[in-house]
Amino acid sequence: MKRIFFTYCNIFIISILLAQNTQTEKMNIDVIEHYTSLNKNILSGEIHIKVNDMMRKNHSAQYQILFCQVTSIKHLEPIVQYNILSIKDSIQYIFNQHTWFVINHKKKTYSVENKESWCKISCLFPYLWPEILLDNMSSYYLQEKLFVTKHEILSADETPAVFSLIRQICFPAHQNITRITQTYIWDKETSLLSKSRMQIMEYKRKDISKVISDKETTLLKASFNKEEYSNFNLYDGAHYIQTWYKQTN
């Protein structure tokens, strides 16, 4: 009789623990979805970011990014126009749905591509370049997409000041395994993604690994959804090209 009693007690305790774990998991997923979707109402804006290369001592770059979504009949999803200025090397990358400009203010040169030119790929796939568009923070604010599946989540922690999320993605590359670890930190006071980090490691075997890339991005300044960011002139490179600049294409 005692054995049956203890068996039922154990089943009852296990059921409670499983229910608690399920509830905790659901709560964590709900919290994660809340923070990863905070950018869904950001349609235009200006962000200033700093990118530190953790593999190179004292190596950092700063960018000023202006952006605005525009709708197109030919596209189901909005197209993002952007104007990116790399502060250190004074190179400006400007894209709207018709034209793609790269302006080097130091060298006083520029290149232009449009849908009618021979190099249409620059306009069809603008997110392939420059590299800063692939940064975690840039893609979060400009592309408004941060899909996180359960099996990718390593940890999700909430404190009175911040919410942090760490995800990991693994995939085979040639004979090796590439592991990408992405860290996101939201400032709870401002509800902004304030810091992100991407680490890429390559594993030849389980016990041998090599860091390929490790970059941390910090949000320095942000402003969103103001009418001024919809001004078409911001995304027309011709307004930034001086008469003495030389075209290289």
Coordinates of C-alpha atoms in Angstrom, one line a residue:
M1 CA 0.0 0.0 0.0
K2 CA 2.8 2.3 0.9
R3 CA 4.6 1.5 -2.4
I4 CA 1.4 2.5 -4.3
F5 CA 1.1 5.7 -2.3
F6 CA 4.7 6.7 -2.9
T7 CA 4.3 5.8 -6.6
Y8 CA 1.3 8.2 -6.9
C9 CA 3.2 10.8 -4.9
N10 CA 6.1 10.6 -7.4
I11 CA 3.8 10.8 -10.4
F12 CA 2.1 13.8 -8.9
I13 CA 5.4 15.6 -8.1
I14 CA 6.8 14.9 -11.6
S15 CA 3.5 16.2 -13.2
I16 CA 3.8 19.4 -11.2
L17 CA 7.5 19.9 -12.3
L18 CA 6.7 19.2 -15.9
A19 CA 3.8 21.7 -15.8
Q20 CA 6.0 24.3 -14.2
N21 CA 8.7 23.7 -16.8
T22 CA 6.2 24.0 -19.6
Q23 CA 4.8 27.2 -18.2
T24 CA 8.3 28.6 -17.7
E25 CA 9.2 27.7 -21.3
K26 CA 6.0 29.3 -22.6
M27 CA 6.7 32.4 -20.6
N28 CA 10.3 32.6 -22.0
I29 CA 9.0 32.2 -25.5
D30 CA 6.4 34.9 -25.0
V31 CA 9.1 37.2 -23.6
I32 CA 11.4 36.4 -26.5
E33 CA 8.7 37.1 -29.1
H34 CA 7.9 40.4 -27.3
Y35 CA 11.5 41.7 -27.6
T36 CA 12.3 40.3 -31.1
S37 CA 9.2 42.0 -32.5
L38 CA 9.7 45.4 -30.9
N39 CA 11.0 46.7 -34.2
K40 CA 7.9 45.8 -36.2
N41 CA 6.5 49.3 -36.0
I42 CA 9.8 51.0 -37.0
L43 CA 9.3 52.1 -40.6
S44 CA 12.0 54.8 -40.9
G45 CA 14.7 56.3 -38.8
E46 CA 18.3 57.1 -38.1
I47 CA 20.8 55.0 -36.1
H48 CA 24.4 55.5 -35.2
I49 CA 26.3 52.4 -34.4
K50 CA 29.8 51.4 -33.5
V51 CA 31.3 48.0 -34.5
N52 CA 34.2 46.6 -32.6
D53 CA 36.3 43.8 -34.2
M54 CA 37.1 41.7 -31.1
M55 CA 39.8 39.8 -33.0
R56 CA 41.7 43.0 -33.8
K57 CA 43.0 45.3 -31.0
N58 CA 41.6 48.8 -31.0
H59 CA 39.8 48.2 -34.3
S60 CA 36.4 49.8 -34.6
A61 CA 34.2 51.5 -37.1
Q62 CA 31.2 53.9 -36.8
Y63 CA 28.3 54.2 -39.2
Q64 CA 25.4 56.7 -39.6
I65 CA 22.4 54.9 -41.2
L66 CA 19.3 56.6 -42.5
F67 CA 16.5 54.4 -43.7
C68 CA 12.9 54.4 -44.8
Q69 CA 10.5 51.7 -46.1
V70 CA 8.7 52.2 -49.3
T71 CA 5.9 50.1 -50.8
S72 CA 6.1 48.7 -54.3
I73 CA 3.3 47.2 -56.4
K74 CA 5.8 44.6 -57.8
H75 CA 7.0 43.5 -54.3
L76 CA 4.9 41.8 -51.6
E77 CA 7.3 43.1 -48.9
P78 CA 8.3 46.8 -48.4
I79 CA 11.6 47.8 -49.9
V80 CA 14.1 49.6 -47.6
Q81 CA 15.8 52.7 -48.9
Y82 CA 19.0 53.5 -47.0
N83 CA 21.8 56.0 -46.8
I84 CA 24.9 54.7 -44.9
L85 CA 27.9 56.8 -44.1
S86 CA 31.1 55.0 -42.9
I87 CA 32.6 57.6 -40.7
K88 CA 36.2 56.4 -40.7
D89 CA 36.7 56.0 -44.5
S90 CA 34.1 58.5 -45.6
I91 CA 32.4 56.1 -48.0
Q92 CA 28.6 56.6 -48.5
Y93 CA 26.3 53.8 -49.7
I94 CA 22.9 55.0 -50.9
F95 CA 20.1 52.8 -52.3
N96 CA 16.6 53.4 -53.3
Q97 CA 14.4 51.1 -55.4
H98 CA 15.7 52.5 -58.6
T99 CA 19.4 53.5 -58.1
W100 CA 22.5 52.4 -56.2
F101 CA 25.3 54.8 -55.4
V102 CA 28.7 54.3 -53.8
I103 CA 30.5 57.6 -53.0
N104 CA 34.0 57.8 -51.8
H105 CA 34.4 61.3 -50.3
K106 CA 38.1 60.9 -49.6
K107 CA 39.0 59.8 -53.1
K108 CA 36.4 62.1 -54.7
T109 CA 35.0 59.2 -56.7
Y110 CA 31.6 57.6 -57.1
S111 CA 29.8 54.8 -59.0
V112 CA 26.2 54.5 -60.0
E113 CA 24.1 51.5 -61.0
N114 CA 20.4 51.4 -61.9
K115 CA 17.9 48.9 -63.2
E116 CA 18.7 49.8 -66.8
S117 CA 22.4 49.3 -66.4
W118 CA 24.4 46.2 -67.3
C119 CA 25.0 45.4 -63.6
K120 CA 21.4 45.0 -62.4
I121 CA 22.4 42.7 -59.5
S122 CA 23.4 45.7 -57.4
C123 CA 19.8 46.9 -57.4
L124 CA 18.2 43.5 -57.2
F125 CA 20.2 42.4 -54.2
P126 CA 21.4 45.5 -52.4
Y127 CA 21.7 43.6 -49.1
L128 CA 24.7 41.6 -50.4
W129 CA 26.8 44.7 -49.9
P130 CA 28.1 46.7 -48.0
E131 CA 28.9 44.2 -45.2
I132 CA 27.4 46.4 -42.5
L133 CA 23.9 45.5 -43.8
L134 CA 24.5 42.0 -42.6
D135 CA 25.3 43.1 -39.1
N136 CA 22.8 41.9 -36.4
M137 CA 21.8 45.3 -35.4
S138 CA 21.5 46.8 -38.9
S139 CA 19.4 43.9 -40.1
Y140 CA 17.2 44.1 -37.0
Y141 CA 16.3 47.8 -37.5
L142 CA 16.3 47.9 -41.3
Q143 CA 14.9 44.5 -42.3
E144 CA 12.6 44.1 -39.3
K145 CA 13.2 40.4 -39.2
L146 CA 14.5 38.4 -36.2
F147 CA 13.1 34.9 -36.3
V148 CA 14.3 32.7 -33.5
T149 CA 13.4 29.0 -33.2
K150 CA 13.3 27.1 -29.9
H151 CA 16.2 24.9 -30.7
E152 CA 18.5 27.9 -31.5
I153 CA 18.1 29.5 -28.0
L154 CA 21.0 29.0 -25.7
S155 CA 19.7 31.3 -23.0
A156 CA 17.3 34.1 -22.3
D157 CA 17.7 36.3 -19.2
E158 CA 15.8 39.2 -17.9
T159 CA 17.0 41.7 -15.3
P160 CA 15.5 45.0 -14.2
A161 CA 17.7 46.8 -16.7
V162 CA 18.1 44.6 -19.8
F163 CA 16.8 41.5 -21.6
S164 CA 19.5 39.3 -23.2
L165 CA 19.1 36.6 -25.7
I166 CA 21.7 34.2 -27.0
R167 CA 21.1 32.0 -30.0
Q168 CA 23.3 29.5 -31.8
I169 CA 23.1 28.2 -35.4
C170 CA 25.2 25.4 -36.7
F171 CA 25.6 24.2 -40.3
P172 CA 28.1 22.1 -42.3
A173 CA 30.6 24.0 -44.5
H174 CA 32.7 21.7 -46.7
Q175 CA 34.2 19.2 -44.3
N176 CA 33.9 21.4 -41.2
I177 CA 31.1 22.6 -39.0
T178 CA 30.4 26.3 -38.7
R179 CA 28.8 27.5 -35.5
I180 CA 27.4 31.0 -35.3
T181 CA 26.6 32.4 -31.8
Q182 CA 24.5 35.6 -31.8
T183 CA 23.9 37.7 -28.6
Y184 CA 21.2 40.4 -28.4
I185 CA 20.8 42.9 -25.5
W186 CA 17.7 45.1 -25.2
D187 CA 17.6 48.2 -23.0
K188 CA 14.3 47.8 -21.1
E189 CA 14.0 51.5 -20.4
T190 CA 14.1 52.5 -24.0
S191 CA 12.9 49.1 -25.5
L192 CA 15.8 49.4 -28.0
L193 CA 18.2 46.7 -29.1
S194 CA 21.3 48.4 -27.6
K195 CA 24.0 45.8 -28.2
S196 CA 24.6 42.7 -30.3
R197 CA 27.5 40.4 -30.9
M198 CA 28.2 37.7 -33.6
Q199 CA 30.9 35.1 -33.1
I200 CA 31.6 32.6 -35.9
M201 CA 33.7 29.5 -35.1
E202 CA 34.8 26.7 -37.4
Y203 CA 35.1 23.1 -36.0
K204 CA 37.3 20.7 -37.9
R205 CA 36.7 18.1 -35.1
K206 CA 34.9 18.3 -31.8
D207 CA 38.1 19.2 -29.9
I208 CA 39.6 21.6 -32.6
S209 CA 38.0 24.9 -33.3
K210 CA 39.0 28.2 -34.8
V211 CA 37.4 31.6 -34.4
I212 CA 36.7 33.1 -37.8
S213 CA 34.9 36.3 -36.8
D214 CA 33.9 38.0 -33.6
K215 CA 32.2 41.5 -33.8
E216 CA 30.3 43.5 -31.3
T217 CA 27.9 46.3 -32.2
T218 CA 26.7 49.1 -29.9
L219 CA 23.9 51.5 -30.6
L220 CA 25.1 55.0 -30.0
K221 CA 22.0 57.0 -31.1
A222 CA 18.6 56.3 -32.5
S223 CA 15.5 58.2 -33.8
F224 CA 12.5 56.6 -35.5
N225 CA 9.4 57.3 -37.5
K226 CA 9.8 61.0 -38.2
E227 CA 8.6 62.6 -41.4
E228 CA 12.0 63.9 -42.2
Y229 CA 13.3 60.3 -42.8
S230 CA 10.8 59.9 -45.7
N231 CA 12.4 62.7 -47.7
F232 CA 13.4 61.1 -51.1
N233 CA 16.5 63.4 -51.4
L234 CA 18.1 61.5 -48.5
Y235 CA 18.2 58.4 -50.8
D236 CA 19.3 60.1 -54.0
G237 CA 23.1 60.0 -54.3
A238 CA 23.2 62.8 -56.8
H239 CA 22.6 65.2 -53.9
Y240 CA 25.8 64.2 -52.3
I241 CA 28.1 64.1 -55.3
Q242 CA 30.2 67.2 -55.9
T243 CA 30.8 68.5 -59.4
W244 CA 34.5 67.6 -59.2
Y245 CA 33.9 64.0 -58.2
K246 CA 35.0 61.4 -60.8
Q247 CA 32.7 58.6 -61.9
T248 CA 34.4 55.2 -61.9
N249 CA 31.9 53.2 -63.9

